[in-house]
Amino acid sequence: MVAGSRARLLLKRGTVLEGILPRGVVWEAQDRLGGYEPVSRDDPRAGIRVYYVLGIEGAMFFRREEIEELKDLGPLEEAREKSIQENVLDARRKALEEQEKKIQAELERILGKRKAGEIGAKPPKAAAPAAEPPPPAAGAASASPSTKGSAAPGKPDPAAERKRKGDELLERFPYPDWSERRAETILWRERVTDMKRDPEEAAFIAGLELWKEALERRNAPAPVAKAGPAPAEKKP
């Protein structure tokens, strides 16, 4: 349900945008967790969330310092409400169609690999284990413990470092306040309105892949512990 007042924004760079203010003019600021809190208009962090800009679903946050003029155009007319709803439904339909195309392409790729024998083929036989080296001669210095499988001394493990960075990004940009849809909105806003991303948005876009990996790890089901063997029954 689309409701509220129409608003027109003139940005200092000259861009003019129209959208919806569900609660009228409410000045807010983003907190450290990515949420919003009400503030006074004079707060240096103050900005306003405008919904359905150019009929697109969702909200865009504009800082007061970016706004040259904000004009309330009055209550939303029924015709305009229907137009926005149609745009939202059309955008959702296109997103579903695009997702369906990606799924179909992935299925075709998997089927192609299966036909080519890349999937389902028997793995090659493992080579016979190498003979164990002879024991060291008496009095020889003991060899240092093997470091196979670990990172070289002084160098961080790339996988662990990638996981650490992803977890930090997820903590800094918690879901659902930050999401792939929000990243798409930021990029769309730059293309359509020439409005550049702020430092927080830039950091989120730069680390989006690591953020997505961390979110998938957090949402992954916990492994089911296997039951161990039952204890032997003691005989009297």
Short mmCIF file of C-alpha atoms in Angstrom, two decimals:
data_model
loop_
_atom_site.label_atom_id
_atom_site.label_comp_id
_atom_site.label_asym_id
_atom_site.label_seq_id
_atom_site.Cartn_x
_atom_site.Cartn_y
_atom_site.Cartn_z
CA MET A 1 0.00 0.00 0.00
CA VAL A 2 1.49 3.32 -1.10
CA ALA A 3 0.49 6.27 1.09
CA GLY A 4 1.76 9.67 2.18
CA SER A 5 2.58 13.01 0.61
CA ARG A 6 4.33 13.70 -2.65
CA ALA A 7 7.64 15.53 -2.42
CA ARG A 8 9.97 17.18 -4.88
CA LEU A 9 13.68 17.53 -4.17
CA LEU A 10 16.09 19.88 -5.87
CA LEU A 11 19.62 18.71 -5.15
CA LYS A 12 22.53 21.12 -5.08
CA ARG A 13 24.02 19.44 -8.14
CA GLY A 14 20.87 20.40 -10.06
CA THR A 15 19.04 17.07 -10.10
CA VAL A 16 15.27 17.18 -9.53
CA LEU A 17 13.58 14.10 -8.07
CA GLU A 18 10.07 13.25 -6.93
CA GLY A 19 9.03 10.65 -4.38
CA ILE A 20 6.78 9.89 -1.43
CA LEU A 21 7.06 10.92 2.24
CA PRO A 22 4.90 8.39 4.15
CA ARG A 23 5.04 10.43 7.40
CA GLY A 24 5.69 13.86 5.99
CA VAL A 25 9.02 15.61 6.50
CA VAL A 26 10.91 13.60 9.15
CA TRP A 27 14.61 14.32 9.62
CA GLU A 28 16.71 11.29 10.54
CA ALA A 29 20.31 10.16 10.84
CA GLN A 30 21.94 6.79 10.27
CA ASP A 31 23.32 5.11 13.36
CA ARG A 32 26.37 2.84 13.56
CA LEU A 33 24.26 -0.28 13.02
CA GLY A 34 22.78 0.99 9.76
CA GLY A 35 19.40 1.95 11.23
CA TYR A 36 17.77 5.36 11.46
CA GLU A 37 17.04 7.60 14.42
CA PRO A 38 15.05 10.87 14.51
CA VAL A 39 17.12 14.04 14.84
CA SER A 40 16.59 17.76 14.51
CA ARG A 41 16.95 19.46 11.16
CA ASP A 42 20.06 21.28 12.44
CA ASP A 43 21.91 18.05 13.23
CA PRO A 44 24.91 17.82 10.85
CA ARG A 45 24.00 14.17 10.18
CA ALA A 46 20.38 15.00 9.34
CA GLY A 47 18.80 13.67 6.18
CA ILE A 48 15.47 12.48 4.88
CA ARG A 49 14.24 9.20 3.46
CA VAL A 50 12.21 9.56 0.28
CA TYR A 51 10.30 6.51 -0.92
CA TYR A 52 9.38 5.42 -4.46
CA VAL A 53 11.76 7.86 -6.16
CA LEU A 54 10.90 7.75 -9.88
CA GLY A 55 8.38 5.05 -9.00
CA ILE A 56 11.07 2.57 -7.85
CA GLU A 57 10.35 0.43 -4.78
CA GLY A 58 12.29 1.24 -1.62
CA ALA A 59 13.72 4.40 -0.09
CA MET A 60 16.66 6.69 -0.82
CA PHE A 61 18.39 8.65 1.93
CA PHE A 62 19.40 12.23 1.12
CA ARG A 63 21.56 14.25 3.50
CA ARG A 64 20.38 17.77 4.27
CA GLU A 65 23.67 19.18 2.98
CA GLU A 66 22.88 17.69 -0.45
CA ILE A 67 19.38 19.23 -0.67
CA GLU A 68 18.89 22.68 -2.16
CA GLU A 69 15.10 22.68 -1.82
CA LEU A 70 12.46 20.28 -0.48
CA LYS A 71 8.86 20.92 -1.46
CA ASP A 72 5.75 19.13 -0.19
CA LEU A 73 3.38 18.64 -3.15
CA GLY A 74 0.41 17.55 -1.05
CA PRO A 75 -1.42 14.22 -0.59
CA LEU A 76 -0.81 11.38 -3.01
CA GLU A 77 -3.55 11.14 -5.66
CA GLU A 78 -5.23 7.81 -6.39
CA ALA A 79 -4.00 7.78 -9.99
CA ARG A 80 -0.42 8.36 -8.89
CA GLU A 81 -0.71 5.63 -6.25
CA LYS A 82 -1.88 3.12 -8.86
CA SER A 83 0.95 4.14 -11.18
CA ILE A 84 3.57 3.54 -8.48
CA GLN A 85 2.05 0.18 -7.57
CA GLU A 86 2.12 -0.87 -11.22
CA ASN A 87 5.77 0.16 -11.50
CA VAL A 88 6.67 -1.82 -8.37
CA LEU A 89 4.87 -4.94 -9.60
CA ASP A 90 6.49 -4.62 -13.01
CA ALA A 91 9.95 -4.30 -11.41
CA ARG A 92 9.32 -7.39 -9.27
CA ARG A 93 8.17 -9.34 -12.33
CA LYS A 94 11.33 -8.39 -14.23
CA ALA A 95 13.50 -9.38 -11.25
CA LEU A 96 11.82 -12.80 -11.07
CA GLU A 97 12.22 -13.30 -14.82
CA GLU A 98 15.91 -12.40 -14.57
CA GLN A 99 16.36 -14.82 -11.67
CA GLU A 100 14.60 -17.55 -13.65
CA LYS A 101 16.95 -16.95 -16.61
CA LYS A 102 19.99 -17.31 -14.34
CA ILE A 103 18.64 -20.56 -12.87
CA GLN A 104 17.92 -21.93 -16.35
CA ALA A 105 21.41 -21.00 -17.54
CA GLU A 106 22.96 -22.73 -14.51
CA LEU A 107 20.90 -25.89 -15.14
CA GLU A 108 22.00 -25.93 -18.77
CA ARG A 109 25.63 -25.53 -17.70
CA ILE A 110 25.36 -28.44 -15.28
CA LEU A 111 23.64 -30.65 -17.88
CA GLY A 112 26.33 -29.77 -20.40
CA LYS A 113 29.05 -30.84 -17.97
CA ARG A 114 27.19 -34.05 -17.23
CA LYS A 115 26.94 -34.89 -20.93
CA ALA A 116 30.63 -34.14 -21.38
CA GLY A 117 31.44 -36.55 -18.57
CA GLU A 118 32.78 -33.90 -16.24
CA ILE A 119 30.11 -34.72 -13.64
CA GLY A 120 29.56 -38.25 -12.38
CA ALA A 121 32.86 -39.59 -13.77
CA LYS A 122 34.78 -41.96 -11.52
CA PRO A 123 37.73 -40.30 -9.83
CA PRO A 124 41.20 -41.57 -10.78
CA LYS A 125 42.73 -44.20 -8.55
CA ALA A 126 44.90 -42.81 -5.82
CA ALA A 127 48.61 -43.42 -6.17
CA ALA A 128 50.24 -45.85 -3.79
CA PRO A 129 51.56 -44.16 -0.66
CA ALA A 130 55.26 -43.36 -0.71
CA ALA A 131 57.50 -45.47 1.45
CA GLU A 132 58.24 -44.01 4.84
CA PRO A 133 61.73 -42.53 5.18
CA PRO A 134 64.17 -44.49 7.35
CA PRO A 135 64.49 -43.42 10.97
CA PRO A 136 67.17 -40.82 11.66
CA ALA A 137 70.55 -42.05 12.70
CA ALA A 138 71.30 -42.17 16.38
CA GLY A 139 72.41 -38.80 17.71
CA ALA A 140 71.02 -36.87 14.73
CA ALA A 141 69.01 -33.73 15.46
CA SER A 142 65.25 -34.29 15.43
CA ALA A 143 63.43 -32.83 12.45
CA SER A 144 61.19 -29.85 12.95
CA PRO A 145 57.42 -30.59 12.95
CA SER A 146 55.73 -30.57 9.55
CA THR A 147 54.04 -27.37 8.54
CA LYS A 148 52.14 -28.90 5.60
CA GLY A 149 48.70 -27.35 5.17
CA SER A 150 49.48 -24.23 7.17
CA ALA A 151 50.48 -20.79 6.01
CA ALA A 152 54.15 -19.89 5.80
CA PRO A 153 55.54 -18.37 8.99
CA GLY A 154 54.76 -14.67 9.20
CA LYS A 155 52.11 -14.82 6.45
CA PRO A 156 48.36 -14.91 7.25
CA ASP A 157 46.22 -17.73 5.92
CA PRO A 158 44.34 -16.22 2.89
CA ALA A 159 41.15 -18.15 3.62
CA ALA A 160 41.13 -17.15 7.28
CA GLU A 161 41.91 -13.54 6.38
CA ARG A 162 39.04 -13.49 3.84
CA LYS A 163 36.65 -14.94 6.44
CA ARG A 164 37.77 -12.38 9.04
CA LYS A 165 37.19 -9.47 6.67
CA GLY A 166 33.78 -10.81 5.66
CA ASP A 167 32.68 -11.20 9.27
CA GLU A 168 33.82 -7.64 10.04
CA LEU A 169 31.83 -6.31 7.07
CA LEU A 170 28.70 -8.21 8.15
CA GLU A 171 29.00 -6.75 11.65
CA ARG A 172 29.51 -3.26 10.22
CA PHE A 173 26.69 -3.61 7.67
CA PRO A 174 24.05 -5.84 9.32
CA TYR A 175 21.36 -7.57 7.30
CA PRO A 176 18.57 -6.69 6.40
CA ASP A 177 19.39 -2.96 6.67
CA TRP A 178 22.15 -3.68 4.17
CA SER A 179 21.49 -6.13 1.34
CA GLU A 180 22.19 -6.89 -2.32
CA ARG A 181 19.03 -4.97 -3.16
CA ARG A 182 20.41 -1.92 -1.37
CA ALA A 183 23.67 -2.24 -3.33
CA GLU A 184 21.68 -2.37 -6.57
CA THR A 185 19.76 0.75 -5.48
CA ILE A 186 23.01 2.62 -4.78
CA LEU A 187 24.41 1.72 -8.20
CA TRP A 188 21.10 2.53 -9.92
CA ARG A 189 20.99 5.90 -8.14
CA GLU A 190 24.46 6.74 -9.45
CA ARG A 191 23.51 5.87 -13.02
CA VAL A 192 20.14 7.63 -13.03
CA THR A 193 20.60 10.64 -10.73
CA ASP A 194 24.40 11.05 -10.80
CA MET A 195 24.29 10.99 -7.00
CA LYS A 196 27.57 9.58 -5.68
CA ARG A 197 27.73 7.01 -2.90
CA ASP A 198 28.75 8.18 0.58
CA PRO A 199 31.79 6.63 2.37
CA GLU A 200 29.70 3.96 4.11
CA GLU A 201 27.99 2.96 0.86
CA ALA A 202 31.33 2.92 -0.94
CA ALA A 203 32.81 0.59 1.71
CA PHE A 204 29.78 -1.72 1.45
CA ILE A 205 29.96 -1.91 -2.36
CA ALA A 206 33.72 -2.55 -2.27
CA GLY A 207 33.34 -5.49 0.15
CA LEU A 208 30.03 -6.84 -1.21
CA GLU A 209 31.40 -10.27 -2.20
CA LEU A 210 33.04 -10.84 1.20
CA TRP A 211 29.85 -9.58 2.90
CA LYS A 212 27.72 -12.06 0.91
CA GLU A 213 30.03 -14.96 1.84
CA ALA A 214 29.79 -14.03 5.53
CA LEU A 215 25.99 -13.81 5.30
CA GLU A 216 25.83 -17.27 3.67
CA ARG A 217 28.02 -18.71 6.42
CA ARG A 218 25.82 -17.19 9.11
CA ASN A 219 22.63 -18.55 7.50
CA ALA A 220 24.07 -22.00 6.79
CA PRO A 221 22.41 -24.78 8.85
CA ALA A 222 24.48 -26.05 11.74
CA PRO A 223 26.06 -29.48 11.11
CA VAL A 224 24.27 -32.37 12.78
CA ALA A 225 26.51 -34.16 15.24
CA LYS A 226 26.82 -37.88 14.60
CA ALA A 227 26.01 -40.16 17.50
CA GLY A 228 29.01 -42.08 18.76
CA PRO A 229 29.03 -45.84 19.47
CA ALA A 230 26.96 -46.98 22.41
CA PRO A 231 29.03 -47.78 25.51
CA ALA A 232 29.74 -51.46 26.07
CA GLU A 233 27.45 -53.09 28.61
CA LYS A 234 29.29 -54.13 31.74
CA LYS A 235 28.92 -57.78 32.69
CA PRO A 236 28.15 -58.54 36.29
#
